[in-house]
């Protein structure tokens, strides 16, 4: 009975995560395109007037997902993505300290964090544990994920400079 309850809890968690990814990832693409920071930005920055959703961004993300599933092992994709995901989590958690330093008394701050600074410290420590574990157990996946980020960075710089000129 306990195993079945745990399986149901994992399934609910997976469905919630999947829902969050389906809703948020195309909107990240839309926001980048809206700022001119994605190739073919004019196409992906459009919103469907009837549904008020970024349909072209959604369909592009679906297409990318299908390509990845057809041509690679989905388990390997998640293994590769873990390192980069947690690396950016560390940057976000460190950003909390930077924001607090910039506005220590909360006059302009639009967020609050209970148990500050302990929550971001624990989050950084947990994320560092995952990062070190990934480096020790899947160095090839770490190298692949860093290569993907390294390829994307020059594209970002090029597009941001082009957008600033305009």
PDB file of C-alpha atoms in Angstrom:
ATOM      1  CA  UNK A   1       0.000   0.000   0.000  1.00  0.00           C
ATOM      2  CA  UNK A   2       2.839   2.398   0.864  1.00  0.00           C
ATOM      3  CA  UNK A   3       4.531   1.739  -2.471  1.00  0.00           C
ATOM      4  CA  UNK A   4       1.316   2.516  -4.346  1.00  0.00           C
ATOM      5  CA  UNK A   5       0.788   5.742  -2.413  1.00  0.00           C
ATOM      6  CA  UNK A   6       4.370   6.769  -3.125  1.00  0.00           C
ATOM      7  CA  UNK A   7       3.904   5.974  -6.827  1.00  0.00           C
ATOM      8  CA  UNK A   8       0.752   8.111  -6.918  1.00  0.00           C
ATOM      9  CA  UNK A   9       2.578  10.959  -5.171  1.00  0.00           C
ATOM     10  CA  UNK A  10       5.453  10.753  -7.673  1.00  0.00           C
ATOM     11  CA  UNK A  11       2.984  10.710 -10.574  1.00  0.00           C
ATOM     12  CA  UNK A  12       1.183  13.792  -9.246  1.00  0.00           C
ATOM     13  CA  UNK A  13       4.524  15.533  -8.784  1.00  0.00           C
ATOM     14  CA  UNK A  14       5.600  14.650 -12.327  1.00  0.00           C
ATOM     15  CA  UNK A  15       2.334  15.891 -13.798  1.00  0.00           C
ATOM     16  CA  UNK A  16       2.660  19.158 -11.869  1.00  0.00           C
ATOM     17  CA  UNK A  17       6.223  19.614 -13.068  1.00  0.00           C
ATOM     18  CA  UNK A  18       5.245  18.818 -16.640  1.00  0.00           C
ATOM     19  CA  UNK A  19       2.400  21.332 -16.449  1.00  0.00           C
ATOM     20  CA  UNK A  20       4.776  24.021 -15.184  1.00  0.00           C
ATOM     21  CA  UNK A  21       7.286  23.327 -17.947  1.00  0.00           C
ATOM     22  CA  UNK A  22       4.638  23.309 -20.678  1.00  0.00           C
ATOM     23  CA  UNK A  23       3.261  26.630 -19.476  1.00  0.00           C
ATOM     24  CA  UNK A  24       6.559  28.402 -18.744  1.00  0.00           C
ATOM     25  CA  UNK A  25       9.120  27.285 -21.347  1.00  0.00           C
ATOM     26  CA  UNK A  26       7.313  28.693 -24.412  1.00  0.00           C
ATOM     27  CA  UNK A  27       6.798  31.959 -22.545  1.00  0.00           C
ATOM     28  CA  UNK A  28      10.531  32.215 -21.858  1.00  0.00           C
ATOM     29  CA  UNK A  29      11.100  31.774 -25.591  1.00  0.00           C
ATOM     30  CA  UNK A  30       8.409  34.390 -26.260  1.00  0.00           C
ATOM     31  CA  UNK A  31       9.997  36.863 -23.819  1.00  0.00           C
ATOM     32  CA  UNK A  32      13.435  36.349 -25.369  1.00  0.00           C
ATOM     33  CA  UNK A  33      11.983  36.845 -28.847  1.00  0.00           C
ATOM     34  CA  UNK A  34      10.080  39.906 -27.661  1.00  0.00           C
ATOM     35  CA  UNK A  35      13.406  41.390 -26.505  1.00  0.00           C
ATOM     36  CA  UNK A  36      15.066  40.396 -29.781  1.00  0.00           C
ATOM     37  CA  UNK A  37      17.321  37.833 -28.083  1.00  0.00           C
ATOM     38  CA  UNK A  38      16.281  34.805 -30.107  1.00  0.00           C
ATOM     39  CA  UNK A  39      16.791  34.009 -33.805  1.00  0.00           C
ATOM     40  CA  UNK A  40      13.658  34.657 -35.870  1.00  0.00           C
ATOM     41  CA  UNK A  41      12.404  36.864 -33.053  1.00  0.00           C
ATOM     42  CA  UNK A  42       9.600  38.459 -35.045  1.00  0.00           C
ATOM     43  CA  UNK A  43       7.926  35.090 -35.545  1.00  0.00           C
ATOM     44  CA  UNK A  44       8.187  33.916 -31.959  1.00  0.00           C
ATOM     45  CA  UNK A  45       7.203  37.269 -30.429  1.00  0.00           C
ATOM     46  CA  UNK A  46       3.654  37.039 -31.779  1.00  0.00           C
ATOM     47  CA  UNK A  47       0.643  36.250 -29.612  1.00  0.00           C
ATOM     48  CA  UNK A  48      -2.474  34.551 -30.905  1.00  0.00           C
ATOM     49  CA  UNK A  49      -5.256  37.127 -30.560  1.00  0.00           C
ATOM     50  CA  UNK A  50      -7.992  34.621 -29.809  1.00  0.00           C
ATOM     51  CA  UNK A  51      -6.224  32.508 -27.195  1.00  0.00           C
ATOM     52  CA  UNK A  52      -3.719  35.145 -25.966  1.00  0.00           C
ATOM     53  CA  UNK A  53      -0.934  32.539 -26.051  1.00  0.00           C
ATOM     54  CA  UNK A  54       2.401  32.489 -27.882  1.00  0.00           C
ATOM     55  CA  UNK A  55       1.325  29.672 -30.222  1.00  0.00           C
ATOM     56  CA  UNK A  56       4.416  29.731 -32.462  1.00  0.00           C
ATOM     57  CA  UNK A  57       6.652  29.495 -29.410  1.00  0.00           C
ATOM     58  CA  UNK A  58       4.580  26.609 -28.068  1.00  0.00           C
ATOM     59  CA  UNK A  59       4.736  24.726 -31.370  1.00  0.00           C
ATOM     60  CA  UNK A  60       8.487  25.351 -31.645  1.00  0.00           C
ATOM     61  CA  UNK A  61       9.046  23.920 -28.160  1.00  0.00           C
ATOM     62  CA  UNK A  62       6.895  20.887 -29.041  1.00  0.00           C
ATOM     63  CA  UNK A  63       8.940  20.409 -32.221  1.00  0.00           C
ATOM     64  CA  UNK A  64      12.214  20.610 -30.264  1.00  0.00           C
ATOM     65  CA  UNK A  65      10.900  18.112 -27.727  1.00  0.00           C
ATOM     66  CA  UNK A  66       9.898  15.653 -30.440  1.00  0.00           C
ATOM     67  CA  UNK A  67      13.300  15.985 -32.121  1.00  0.00           C
ATOM     68  CA  UNK A  68      15.069  15.317 -28.836  1.00  0.00           C
ATOM     69  CA  UNK A  69      12.941  12.282 -28.048  1.00  0.00           C
ATOM     70  CA  UNK A  70      13.333  10.807 -31.550  1.00  0.00           C
ATOM     71  CA  UNK A  71      17.082  11.308 -31.893  1.00  0.00           C
ATOM     72  CA  UNK A  72      18.327  10.872 -28.324  1.00  0.00           C
ATOM     73  CA  UNK A  73      17.615   8.956 -25.158  1.00  0.00           C
ATOM     74  CA  UNK A  74      15.225  11.020 -22.966  1.00  0.00           C
ATOM     75  CA  UNK A  75      16.883   9.707 -19.791  1.00  0.00           C
ATOM     76  CA  UNK A  76      20.254  10.915 -21.055  1.00  0.00           C
ATOM     77  CA  UNK A  77      18.738  14.321 -21.867  1.00  0.00           C
ATOM     78  CA  UNK A  78      17.592  14.770 -18.292  1.00  0.00           C
ATOM     79  CA  UNK A  79      20.994  13.656 -17.012  1.00  0.00           C
ATOM     80  CA  UNK A  80      22.681  16.269 -19.200  1.00  0.00           C
ATOM     81  CA  UNK A  81      20.226  19.008 -18.238  1.00  0.00           C
ATOM     82  CA  UNK A  82      20.639  18.523 -14.487  1.00  0.00           C
ATOM     83  CA  UNK A  83      24.100  20.107 -14.307  1.00  0.00           C
ATOM     84  CA  UNK A  84      23.132  23.251 -16.198  1.00  0.00           C
ATOM     85  CA  UNK A  85      19.817  23.573 -14.407  1.00  0.00           C
ATOM     86  CA  UNK A  86      21.410  23.455 -10.971  1.00  0.00           C
ATOM     87  CA  UNK A  87      24.218  25.760 -12.079  1.00  0.00           C
ATOM     88  CA  UNK A  88      21.628  28.393 -12.942  1.00  0.00           C
ATOM     89  CA  UNK A  89      19.766  27.690  -9.683  1.00  0.00           C
ATOM     90  CA  UNK A  90      22.968  28.559  -7.821  1.00  0.00           C
ATOM     91  CA  UNK A  91      23.181  31.816  -9.778  1.00  0.00           C
ATOM     92  CA  UNK A  92      19.562  32.642  -8.913  1.00  0.00           C
ATOM     93  CA  UNK A  93      20.096  31.909  -5.212  1.00  0.00           C
ATOM     94  CA  UNK A  94      23.266  34.025  -5.224  1.00  0.00           C
ATOM     95  CA  UNK A  95      21.258  36.758  -6.946  1.00  0.00           C
ATOM     96  CA  UNK A  96      19.082  36.987  -3.841  1.00  0.00           C
ATOM     97  CA  UNK A  97      22.133  38.150  -1.886  1.00  0.00           C
ATOM     98  CA  UNK A  98      22.975  40.681  -4.599  1.00  0.00           C
ATOM     99  CA  UNK A  99      19.424  42.054  -4.585  1.00  0.00           C
ATOM    100  CA  UNK A 100      19.436  42.309  -0.795  1.00  0.00           C
ATOM    101  CA  UNK A 101      22.761  44.132  -0.869  1.00  0.00           C
ATOM    102  CA  UNK A 102      21.413  46.556  -3.470  1.00  0.00           C
ATOM    103  CA  UNK A 103      18.269  47.275  -1.415  1.00  0.00           C
ATOM    104  CA  UNK A 104      18.982  46.223   2.199  1.00  0.00           C
ATOM    105  CA  UNK A 105      15.907  47.826   3.762  1.00  0.00           C
ATOM    106  CA  UNK A 106      13.371  46.625   1.220  1.00  0.00           C
ATOM    107  CA  UNK A 107      12.176  50.019   0.051  1.00  0.00           C
ATOM    108  CA  UNK A 108      12.111  49.020  -3.640  1.00  0.00           C
ATOM    109  CA  UNK A 109      12.019  45.254  -3.183  1.00  0.00           C
ATOM    110  CA  UNK A 110       9.043  43.455  -4.698  1.00  0.00           C
ATOM    111  CA  UNK A 111       9.710  40.176  -2.903  1.00  0.00           C
ATOM    112  CA  UNK A 112      10.346  38.882   0.575  1.00  0.00           C
ATOM    113  CA  UNK A 113      12.047  35.718   1.742  1.00  0.00           C
ATOM    114  CA  UNK A 114      11.320  34.098   5.077  1.00  0.00           C
ATOM    115  CA  UNK A 115      14.334  32.916   7.086  1.00  0.00           C
ATOM    116  CA  UNK A 116      16.760  34.982   4.988  1.00  0.00           C
ATOM    117  CA  UNK A 117      19.751  34.266   4.638  1.00  0.00           C
ATOM    118  CA  UNK A 118      19.320  30.618   5.662  1.00  0.00           C
ATOM    119  CA  UNK A 119      17.014  29.571   2.830  1.00  0.00           C
ATOM    120  CA  UNK A 120      19.339  30.669   0.004  1.00  0.00           C
ATOM    121  CA  UNK A 121      22.385  29.280   1.856  1.00  0.00           C
ATOM    122  CA  UNK A 122      20.743  25.860   2.221  1.00  0.00           C
ATOM    123  CA  UNK A 123      19.604  26.002  -1.410  1.00  0.00           C
ATOM    124  CA  UNK A 124      23.119  26.856  -2.610  1.00  0.00           C
ATOM    125  CA  UNK A 125      24.625  24.048  -0.504  1.00  0.00           C
ATOM    126  CA  UNK A 126      22.093  21.530  -1.838  1.00  0.00           C
ATOM    127  CA  UNK A 127      22.684  22.657  -5.407  1.00  0.00           C
ATOM    128  CA  UNK A 128      26.458  22.473  -4.949  1.00  0.00           C
ATOM    129  CA  UNK A 129      26.019  18.901  -3.708  1.00  0.00           C
ATOM    130  CA  UNK A 130      24.139  18.029  -6.912  1.00  0.00           C
ATOM    131  CA  UNK A 131      26.795  19.779  -9.039  1.00  0.00           C
ATOM    132  CA  UNK A 132      29.698  17.965  -7.366  1.00  0.00           C
ATOM    133  CA  UNK A 133      27.829  14.672  -7.629  1.00  0.00           C
ATOM    134  CA  UNK A 134      27.250  15.253 -11.349  1.00  0.00           C
ATOM    135  CA  UNK A 135      30.914  16.069 -11.928  1.00  0.00           C
ATOM    136  CA  UNK A 136      31.993  12.922 -10.097  1.00  0.00           C
ATOM    137  CA  UNK A 137      29.480  10.558 -11.719  1.00  0.00           C
ATOM    138  CA  UNK A 138      28.757  11.955 -15.200  1.00  0.00           C
ATOM    139  CA  UNK A 139      31.653  14.076 -16.403  1.00  0.00           C
ATOM    140  CA  UNK A 140      30.739  13.538 -20.061  1.00  0.00           C
ATOM    141  CA  UNK A 141      27.223  14.875 -19.413  1.00  0.00           C
ATOM    142  CA  UNK A 142      28.695  17.898 -17.622  1.00  0.00           C
ATOM    143  CA  UNK A 143      30.975  18.607 -20.585  1.00  0.00           C
ATOM    144  CA  UNK A 144      28.073  18.279 -23.036  1.00  0.00           C
ATOM    145  CA  UNK A 145      25.843  20.616 -21.012  1.00  0.00           C
ATOM    146  CA  UNK A 146      28.599  23.199 -20.664  1.00  0.00           C
ATOM    147  CA  UNK A 147      29.284  22.960 -24.411  1.00  0.00           C
ATOM    148  CA  UNK A 148      25.617  23.701 -25.117  1.00  0.00           C
ATOM    149  CA  UNK A 149      25.775  26.763 -22.865  1.00  0.00           C
ATOM    150  CA  UNK A 150      29.072  27.805 -24.470  1.00  0.00           C
ATOM    151  CA  UNK A 151      27.507  27.633 -27.939  1.00  0.00           C
ATOM    152  CA  UNK A 152      24.467  29.625 -26.831  1.00  0.00           C
ATOM    153  CA  UNK A 153      26.443  32.430 -25.205  1.00  0.00           C
ATOM    154  CA  UNK A 154      27.963  33.906 -28.412  1.00  0.00           C
ATOM    155  CA  UNK A 155      24.527  33.778 -30.035  1.00  0.00           C
ATOM    156  CA  UNK A 156      23.114  35.694 -27.065  1.00  0.00           C
ATOM    157  CA  UNK A 157      25.913  38.304 -27.242  1.00  0.00           C
ATOM    158  CA  UNK A 158      25.430  38.760 -30.994  1.00  0.00           C
ATOM    159  CA  UNK A 159      21.668  39.160 -30.719  1.00  0.00           C
ATOM    160  CA  UNK A 160      21.842  41.484 -27.694  1.00  0.00           C
ATOM    161  CA  UNK A 161      24.330  43.761 -29.486  1.00  0.00           C
ATOM    162  CA  UNK A 162      22.162  43.791 -32.593  1.00  0.00           C
ATOM    163  CA  UNK A 163      19.096  44.638 -30.490  1.00  0.00           C
ATOM    164  CA  UNK A 164      20.951  47.459 -28.687  1.00  0.00           C
ATOM    165  CA  UNK A 165      21.992  48.994 -32.036  1.00  0.00           C
ATOM    166  CA  UNK A 166      18.393  49.057 -33.203  1.00  0.00           C
TER     167      UNK A 166
END
